[in-house]
PDB file of C-alpha atoms in Angstrom:
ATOM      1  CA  UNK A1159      93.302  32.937  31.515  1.00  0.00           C
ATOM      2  CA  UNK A1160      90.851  31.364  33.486  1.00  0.00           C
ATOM      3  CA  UNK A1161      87.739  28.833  31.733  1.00  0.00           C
ATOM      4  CA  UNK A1162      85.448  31.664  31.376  1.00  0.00           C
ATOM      5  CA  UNK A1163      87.575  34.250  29.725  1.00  0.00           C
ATOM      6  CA  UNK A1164      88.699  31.488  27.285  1.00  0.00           C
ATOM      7  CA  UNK A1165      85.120  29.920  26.483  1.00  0.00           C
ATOM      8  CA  UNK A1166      84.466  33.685  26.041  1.00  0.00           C
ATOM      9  CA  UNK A1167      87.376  34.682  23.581  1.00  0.00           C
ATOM     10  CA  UNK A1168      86.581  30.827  21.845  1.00  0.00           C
ATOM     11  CA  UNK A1169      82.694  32.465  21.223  1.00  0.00           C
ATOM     12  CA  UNK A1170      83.996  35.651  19.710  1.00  0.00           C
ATOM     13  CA  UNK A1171      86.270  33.964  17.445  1.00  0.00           C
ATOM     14  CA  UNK A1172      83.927  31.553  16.523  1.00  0.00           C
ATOM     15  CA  UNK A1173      81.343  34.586  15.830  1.00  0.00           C
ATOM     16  CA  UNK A1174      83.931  36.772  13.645  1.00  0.00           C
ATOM     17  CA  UNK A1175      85.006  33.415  11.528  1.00  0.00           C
ATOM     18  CA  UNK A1176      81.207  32.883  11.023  1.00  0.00           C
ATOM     19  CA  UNK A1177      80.486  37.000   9.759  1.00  0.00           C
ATOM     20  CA  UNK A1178      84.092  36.538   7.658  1.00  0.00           C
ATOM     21  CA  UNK A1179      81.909  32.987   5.879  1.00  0.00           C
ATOM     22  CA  UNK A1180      79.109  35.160   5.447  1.00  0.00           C
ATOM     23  CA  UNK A1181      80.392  37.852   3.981  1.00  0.00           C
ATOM     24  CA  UNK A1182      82.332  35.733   1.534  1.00  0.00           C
ATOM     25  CA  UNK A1183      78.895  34.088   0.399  1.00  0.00           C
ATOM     26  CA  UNK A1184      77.359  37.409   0.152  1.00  0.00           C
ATOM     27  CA  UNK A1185      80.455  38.119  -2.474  1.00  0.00           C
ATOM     28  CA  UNK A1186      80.339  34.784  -4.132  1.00  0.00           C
ATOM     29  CA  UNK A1187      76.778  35.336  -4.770  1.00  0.00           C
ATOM     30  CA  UNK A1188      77.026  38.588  -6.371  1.00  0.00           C
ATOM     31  CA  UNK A1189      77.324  37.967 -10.089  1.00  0.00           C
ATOM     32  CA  UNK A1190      80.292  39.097 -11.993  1.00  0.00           C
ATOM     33  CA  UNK A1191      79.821  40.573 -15.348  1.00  0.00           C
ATOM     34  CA  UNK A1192      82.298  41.559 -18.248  1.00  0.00           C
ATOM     35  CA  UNK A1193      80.308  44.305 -19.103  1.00  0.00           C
ATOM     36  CA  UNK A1194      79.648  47.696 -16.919  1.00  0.00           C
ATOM     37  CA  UNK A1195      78.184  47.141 -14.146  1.00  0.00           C
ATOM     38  CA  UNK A1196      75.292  49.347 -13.096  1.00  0.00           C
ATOM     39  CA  UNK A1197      72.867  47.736 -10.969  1.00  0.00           C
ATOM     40  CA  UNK A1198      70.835  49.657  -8.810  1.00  0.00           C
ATOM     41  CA  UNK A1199      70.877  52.417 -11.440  1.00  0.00           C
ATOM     42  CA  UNK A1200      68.640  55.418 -11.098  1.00  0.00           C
ATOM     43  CA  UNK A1201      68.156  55.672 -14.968  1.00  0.00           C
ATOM     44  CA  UNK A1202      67.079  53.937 -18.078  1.00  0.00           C
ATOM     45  CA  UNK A1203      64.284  52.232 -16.120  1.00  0.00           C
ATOM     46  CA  UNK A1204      61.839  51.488 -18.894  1.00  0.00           C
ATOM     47  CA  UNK A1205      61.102  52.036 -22.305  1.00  0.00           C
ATOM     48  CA  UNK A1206      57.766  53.968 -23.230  1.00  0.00           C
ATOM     49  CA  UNK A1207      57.621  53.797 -26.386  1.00  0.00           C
ATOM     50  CA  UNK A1208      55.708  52.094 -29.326  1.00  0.00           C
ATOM     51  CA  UNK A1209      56.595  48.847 -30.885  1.00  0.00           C
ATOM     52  CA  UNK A1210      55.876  48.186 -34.867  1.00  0.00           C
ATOM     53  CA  UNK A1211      51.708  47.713 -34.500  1.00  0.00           C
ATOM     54  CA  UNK A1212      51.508  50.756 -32.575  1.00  0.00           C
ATOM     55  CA  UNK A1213      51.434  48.889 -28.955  1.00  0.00           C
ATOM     56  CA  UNK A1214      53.366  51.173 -26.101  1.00  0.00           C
ATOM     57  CA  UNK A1215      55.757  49.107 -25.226  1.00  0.00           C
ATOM     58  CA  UNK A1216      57.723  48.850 -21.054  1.00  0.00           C
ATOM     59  CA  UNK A1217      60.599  46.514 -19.979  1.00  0.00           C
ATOM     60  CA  UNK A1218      57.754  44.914 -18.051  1.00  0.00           C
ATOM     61  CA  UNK A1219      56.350  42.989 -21.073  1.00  0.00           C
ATOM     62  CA  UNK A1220      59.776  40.800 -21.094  1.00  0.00           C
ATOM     63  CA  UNK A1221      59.483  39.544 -17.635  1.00  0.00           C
ATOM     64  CA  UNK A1222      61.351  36.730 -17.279  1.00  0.00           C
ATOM     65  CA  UNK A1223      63.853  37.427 -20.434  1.00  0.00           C
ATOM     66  CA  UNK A1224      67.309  39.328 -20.490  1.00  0.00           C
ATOM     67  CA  UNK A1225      66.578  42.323 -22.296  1.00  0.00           C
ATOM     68  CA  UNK A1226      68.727  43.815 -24.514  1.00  0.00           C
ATOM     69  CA  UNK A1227      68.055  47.296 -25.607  1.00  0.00           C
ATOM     70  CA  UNK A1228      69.895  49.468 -28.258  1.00  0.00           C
ATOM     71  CA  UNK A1229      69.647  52.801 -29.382  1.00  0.00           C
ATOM     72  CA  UNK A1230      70.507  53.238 -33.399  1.00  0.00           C
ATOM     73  CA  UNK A1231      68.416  53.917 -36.796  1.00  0.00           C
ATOM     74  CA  UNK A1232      68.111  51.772 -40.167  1.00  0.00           C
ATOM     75  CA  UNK A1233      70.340  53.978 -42.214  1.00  0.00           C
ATOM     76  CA  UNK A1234      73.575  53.177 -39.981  1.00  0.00           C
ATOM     77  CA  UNK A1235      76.684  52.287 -41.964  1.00  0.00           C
ATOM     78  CA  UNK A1236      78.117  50.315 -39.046  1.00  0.00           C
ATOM     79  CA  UNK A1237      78.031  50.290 -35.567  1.00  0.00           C
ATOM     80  CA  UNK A1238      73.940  49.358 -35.565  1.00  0.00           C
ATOM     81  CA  UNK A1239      74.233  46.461 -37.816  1.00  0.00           C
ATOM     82  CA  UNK A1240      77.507  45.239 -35.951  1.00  0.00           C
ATOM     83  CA  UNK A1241      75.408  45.265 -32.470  1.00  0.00           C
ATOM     84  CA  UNK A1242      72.691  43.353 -34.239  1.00  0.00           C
ATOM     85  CA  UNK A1243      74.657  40.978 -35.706  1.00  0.00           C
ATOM     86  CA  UNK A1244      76.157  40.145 -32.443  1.00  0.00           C
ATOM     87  CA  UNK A1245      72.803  39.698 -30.643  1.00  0.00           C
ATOM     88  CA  UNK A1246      72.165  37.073 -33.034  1.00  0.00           C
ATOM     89  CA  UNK A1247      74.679  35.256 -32.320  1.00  0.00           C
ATOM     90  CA  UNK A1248      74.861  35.384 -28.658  1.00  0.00           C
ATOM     91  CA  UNK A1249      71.267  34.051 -29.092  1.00  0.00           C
ATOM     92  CA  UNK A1250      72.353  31.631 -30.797  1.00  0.00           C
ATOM     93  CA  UNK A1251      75.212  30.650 -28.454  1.00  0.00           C
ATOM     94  CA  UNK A1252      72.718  29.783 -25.762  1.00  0.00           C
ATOM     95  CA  UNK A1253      71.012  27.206 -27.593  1.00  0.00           C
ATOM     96  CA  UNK A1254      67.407  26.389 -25.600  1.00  0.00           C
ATOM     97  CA  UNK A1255      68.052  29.187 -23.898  1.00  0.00           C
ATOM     98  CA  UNK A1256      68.078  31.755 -27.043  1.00  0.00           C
ATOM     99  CA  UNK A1257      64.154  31.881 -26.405  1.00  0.00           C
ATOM    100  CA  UNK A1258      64.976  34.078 -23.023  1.00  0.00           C
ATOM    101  CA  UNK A1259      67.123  37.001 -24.522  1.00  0.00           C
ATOM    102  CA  UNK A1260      64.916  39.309 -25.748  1.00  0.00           C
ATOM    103  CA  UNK A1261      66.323  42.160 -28.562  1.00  0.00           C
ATOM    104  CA  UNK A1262      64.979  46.268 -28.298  1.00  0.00           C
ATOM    105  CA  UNK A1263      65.781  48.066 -30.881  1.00  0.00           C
ATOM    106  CA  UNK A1264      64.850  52.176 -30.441  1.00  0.00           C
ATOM    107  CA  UNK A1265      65.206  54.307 -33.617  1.00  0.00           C
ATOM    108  CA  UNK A1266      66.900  57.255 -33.039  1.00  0.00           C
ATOM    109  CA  UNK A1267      65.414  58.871 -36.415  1.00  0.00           C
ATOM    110  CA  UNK A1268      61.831  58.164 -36.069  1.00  0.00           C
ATOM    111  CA  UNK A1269      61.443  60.572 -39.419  1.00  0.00           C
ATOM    112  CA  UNK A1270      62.792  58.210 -41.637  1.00  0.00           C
ATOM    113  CA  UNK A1271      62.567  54.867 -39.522  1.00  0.00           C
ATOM    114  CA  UNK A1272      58.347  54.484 -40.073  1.00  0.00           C
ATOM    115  CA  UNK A1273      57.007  51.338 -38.781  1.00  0.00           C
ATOM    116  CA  UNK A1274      57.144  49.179 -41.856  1.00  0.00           C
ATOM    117  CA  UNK A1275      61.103  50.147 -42.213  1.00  0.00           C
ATOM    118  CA  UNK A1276      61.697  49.122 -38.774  1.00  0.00           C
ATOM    119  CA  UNK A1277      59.775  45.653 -38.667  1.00  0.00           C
ATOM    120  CA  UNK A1278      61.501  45.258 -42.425  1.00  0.00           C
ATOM    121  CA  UNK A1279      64.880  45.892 -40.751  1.00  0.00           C
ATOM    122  CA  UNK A1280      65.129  43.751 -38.092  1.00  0.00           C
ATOM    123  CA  UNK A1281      63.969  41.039 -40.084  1.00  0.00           C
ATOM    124  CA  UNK A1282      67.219  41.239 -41.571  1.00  0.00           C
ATOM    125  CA  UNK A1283      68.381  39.793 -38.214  1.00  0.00           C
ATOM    126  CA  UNK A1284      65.667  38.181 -36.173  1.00  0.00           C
ATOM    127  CA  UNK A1285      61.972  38.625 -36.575  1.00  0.00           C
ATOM    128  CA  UNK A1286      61.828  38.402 -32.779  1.00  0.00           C
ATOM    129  CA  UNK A1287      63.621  41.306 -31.653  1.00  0.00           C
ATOM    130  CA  UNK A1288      61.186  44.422 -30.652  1.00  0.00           C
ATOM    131  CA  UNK A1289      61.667  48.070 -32.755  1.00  0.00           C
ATOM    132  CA  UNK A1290      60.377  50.694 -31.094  1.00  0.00           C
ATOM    133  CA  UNK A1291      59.918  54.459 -32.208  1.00  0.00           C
ATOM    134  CA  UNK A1292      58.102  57.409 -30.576  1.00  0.00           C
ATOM    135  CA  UNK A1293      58.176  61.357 -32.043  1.00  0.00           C
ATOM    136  CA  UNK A1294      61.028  63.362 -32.202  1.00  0.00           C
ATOM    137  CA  UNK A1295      60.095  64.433 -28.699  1.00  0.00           C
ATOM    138  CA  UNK A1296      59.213  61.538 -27.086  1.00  0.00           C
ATOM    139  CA  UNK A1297      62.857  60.101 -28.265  1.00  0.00           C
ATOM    140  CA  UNK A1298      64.737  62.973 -27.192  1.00  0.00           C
ATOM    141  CA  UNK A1299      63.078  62.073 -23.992  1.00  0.00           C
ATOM    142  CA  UNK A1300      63.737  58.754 -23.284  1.00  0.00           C
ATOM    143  CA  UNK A1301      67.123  59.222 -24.276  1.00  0.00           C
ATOM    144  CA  UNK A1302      67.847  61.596 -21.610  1.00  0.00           C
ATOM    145  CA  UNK A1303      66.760  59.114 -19.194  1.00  0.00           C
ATOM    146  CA  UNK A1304      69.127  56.666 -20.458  1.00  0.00           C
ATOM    147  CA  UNK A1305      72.193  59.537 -20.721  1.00  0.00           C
ATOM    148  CA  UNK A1306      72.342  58.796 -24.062  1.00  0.00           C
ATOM    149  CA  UNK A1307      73.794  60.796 -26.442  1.00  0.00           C
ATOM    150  CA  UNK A1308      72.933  61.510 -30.434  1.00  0.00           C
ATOM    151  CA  UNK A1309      72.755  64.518 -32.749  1.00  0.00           C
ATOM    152  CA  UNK A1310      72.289  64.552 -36.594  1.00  0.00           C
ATOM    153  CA  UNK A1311      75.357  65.120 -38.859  1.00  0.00           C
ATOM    154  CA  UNK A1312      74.340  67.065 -42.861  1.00  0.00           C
ATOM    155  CA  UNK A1313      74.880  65.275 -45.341  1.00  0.00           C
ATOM    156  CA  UNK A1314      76.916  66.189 -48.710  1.00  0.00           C
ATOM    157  CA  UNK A1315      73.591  66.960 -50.486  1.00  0.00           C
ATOM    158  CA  UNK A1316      70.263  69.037 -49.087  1.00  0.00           C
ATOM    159  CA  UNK A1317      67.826  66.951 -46.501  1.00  0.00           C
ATOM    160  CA  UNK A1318      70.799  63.942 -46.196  1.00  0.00           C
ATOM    161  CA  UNK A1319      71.612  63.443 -42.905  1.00  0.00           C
ATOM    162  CA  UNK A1320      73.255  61.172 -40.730  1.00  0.00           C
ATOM    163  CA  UNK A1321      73.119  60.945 -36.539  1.00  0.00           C
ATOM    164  CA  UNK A1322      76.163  59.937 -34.504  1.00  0.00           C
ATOM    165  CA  UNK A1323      75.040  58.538 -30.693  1.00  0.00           C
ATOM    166  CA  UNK A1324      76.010  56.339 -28.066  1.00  0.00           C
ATOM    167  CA  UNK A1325      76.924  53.049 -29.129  1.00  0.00           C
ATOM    168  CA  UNK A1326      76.609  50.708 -26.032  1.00  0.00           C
ATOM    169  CA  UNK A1327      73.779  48.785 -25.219  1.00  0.00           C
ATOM    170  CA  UNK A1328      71.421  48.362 -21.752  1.00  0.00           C
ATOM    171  CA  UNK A1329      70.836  44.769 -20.377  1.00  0.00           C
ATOM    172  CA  UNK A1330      68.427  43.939 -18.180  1.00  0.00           C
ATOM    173  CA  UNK A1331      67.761  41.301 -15.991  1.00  0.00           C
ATOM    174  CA  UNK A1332      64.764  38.902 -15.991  1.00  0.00           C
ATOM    175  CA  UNK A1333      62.897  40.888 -13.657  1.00  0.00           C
ATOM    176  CA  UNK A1334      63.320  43.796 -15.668  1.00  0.00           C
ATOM    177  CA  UNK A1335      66.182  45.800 -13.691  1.00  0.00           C
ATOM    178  CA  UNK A1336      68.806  46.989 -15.380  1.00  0.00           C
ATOM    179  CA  UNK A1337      72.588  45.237 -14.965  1.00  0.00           C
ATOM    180  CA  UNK A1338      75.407  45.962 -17.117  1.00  0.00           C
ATOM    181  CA  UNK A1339      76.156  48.497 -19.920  1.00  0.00           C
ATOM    182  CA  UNK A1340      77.858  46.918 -22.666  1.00  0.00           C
ATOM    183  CA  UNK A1341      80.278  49.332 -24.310  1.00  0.00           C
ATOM    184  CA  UNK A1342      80.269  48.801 -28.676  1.00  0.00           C
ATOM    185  CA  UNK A1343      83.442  46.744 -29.567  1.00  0.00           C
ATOM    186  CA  UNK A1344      83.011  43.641 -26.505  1.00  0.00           C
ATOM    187  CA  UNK A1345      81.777  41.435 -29.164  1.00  0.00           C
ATOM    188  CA  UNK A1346      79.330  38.282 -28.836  1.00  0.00           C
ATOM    189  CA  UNK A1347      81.538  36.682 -26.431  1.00  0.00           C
ATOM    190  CA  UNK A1348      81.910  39.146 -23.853  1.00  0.00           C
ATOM    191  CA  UNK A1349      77.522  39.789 -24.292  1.00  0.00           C
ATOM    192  CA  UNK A1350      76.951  36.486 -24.602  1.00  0.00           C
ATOM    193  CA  UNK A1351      79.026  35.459 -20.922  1.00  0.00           C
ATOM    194  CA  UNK A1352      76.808  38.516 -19.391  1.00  0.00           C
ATOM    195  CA  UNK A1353      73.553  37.345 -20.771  1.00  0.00           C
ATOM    196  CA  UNK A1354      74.448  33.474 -19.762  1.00  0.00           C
ATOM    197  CA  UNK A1355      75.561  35.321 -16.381  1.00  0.00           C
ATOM    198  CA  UNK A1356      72.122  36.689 -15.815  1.00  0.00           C
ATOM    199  CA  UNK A1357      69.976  33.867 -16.614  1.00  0.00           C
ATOM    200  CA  UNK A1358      71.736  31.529 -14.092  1.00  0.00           C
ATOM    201  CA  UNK A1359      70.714  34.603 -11.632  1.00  0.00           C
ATOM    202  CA  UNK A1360      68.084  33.190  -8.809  1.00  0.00           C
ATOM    203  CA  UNK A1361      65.046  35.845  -9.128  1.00  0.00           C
ATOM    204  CA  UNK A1362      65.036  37.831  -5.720  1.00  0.00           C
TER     205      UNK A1362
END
């Protein structure tokens, strides 16, 4: 091998150990979540809806938060208080930080869930987090867009209902993009290392 071939072979090493460094910064850097992860999603883009004072409401007003949205209505037995629950405490695992994860809460049942239900509701669990309601069609159509799923159940005596739906929630990022879908059941832990994942993000 004469000096030319072997400065030449030396360059194209040195040039595929240099795109092998880059791409392994390029994986570092992407974040890793628990959770479902659906960046770049198509769907489930914003929110328009209205919040408790009748103000229509988008994912843009929580710039610079993690957003956490959830689907559900007041009269849940179970899985809508559990979610709750655990966005309280995941807000108040991060401390300082608690300030920059933002709780959505969309009724479901905007028949029953009025205004002064919802804002009484979530007091239960943080007078900070956001309900929002719409009509019956205005739900039904934001729903679709997150490929969310719900249907009312008859109760045992006339008018009594209940709905079964989609239990996950939607977590967006601090510029508003949704991330990860959080399937019911992770617990604060596994929300709480997503959210903490998020806010240590770099805003691009």
């Amino acid at each position: 091998m004469n000096k030319r071939t072997a400065l030449r072979v030396l360059g194209l090493t040195a040039m595929a150990w240099g795109a092998l460094a880059l791409s392994g910064c390029s994986r570092e850097a992407k974040t890793s979540f628990q959770g479902v992860d659906v960046t770049g999603a198509e769907y489930a883009k914003d929110i328009p809806l209205r919040d408790v004072d009748g103000k229509q409401r988008s994912i843009k007003d929580f710039a610079g938060k993690v957003v956490v949205v959830f689907f559900g209505y007041t009269q849940c037995p179970d899985v809508c208080p559990t979610t709750l629950q655990e966005l309280v405490e995941v807000k108040q695992q991060l401390g300082a930080d608690g300030d920059r994860l933002q709780g959505v809460f969309v009724t479901l049942d905007p028949e029953r869930d009025t205004p002064e239900v919802l804002k009484a509701y979530l007091g239960n669990f943080d007078p900070g987090f956001v309900g929002l309601h719409g009509t019956p069609d205005e739900t039904a159509a934001v729903a679709k867009d997150f490929k969310l799923f719900y249907k009312k159940v008859p109760g045992k005596t006339e008018g009594a209902y209940t709905l079964d739906h989609s239990a996950g929630s939607y977590v967006y990022d601090t510029a508003g993009r949704l991330r990860v879908y959080e399937r019911y059941g992770g617990g604060p832990q596994v929300l709480g290392a997503d959210v903490k994942a998020l806010l240590q993000e770099k805003r691009s």
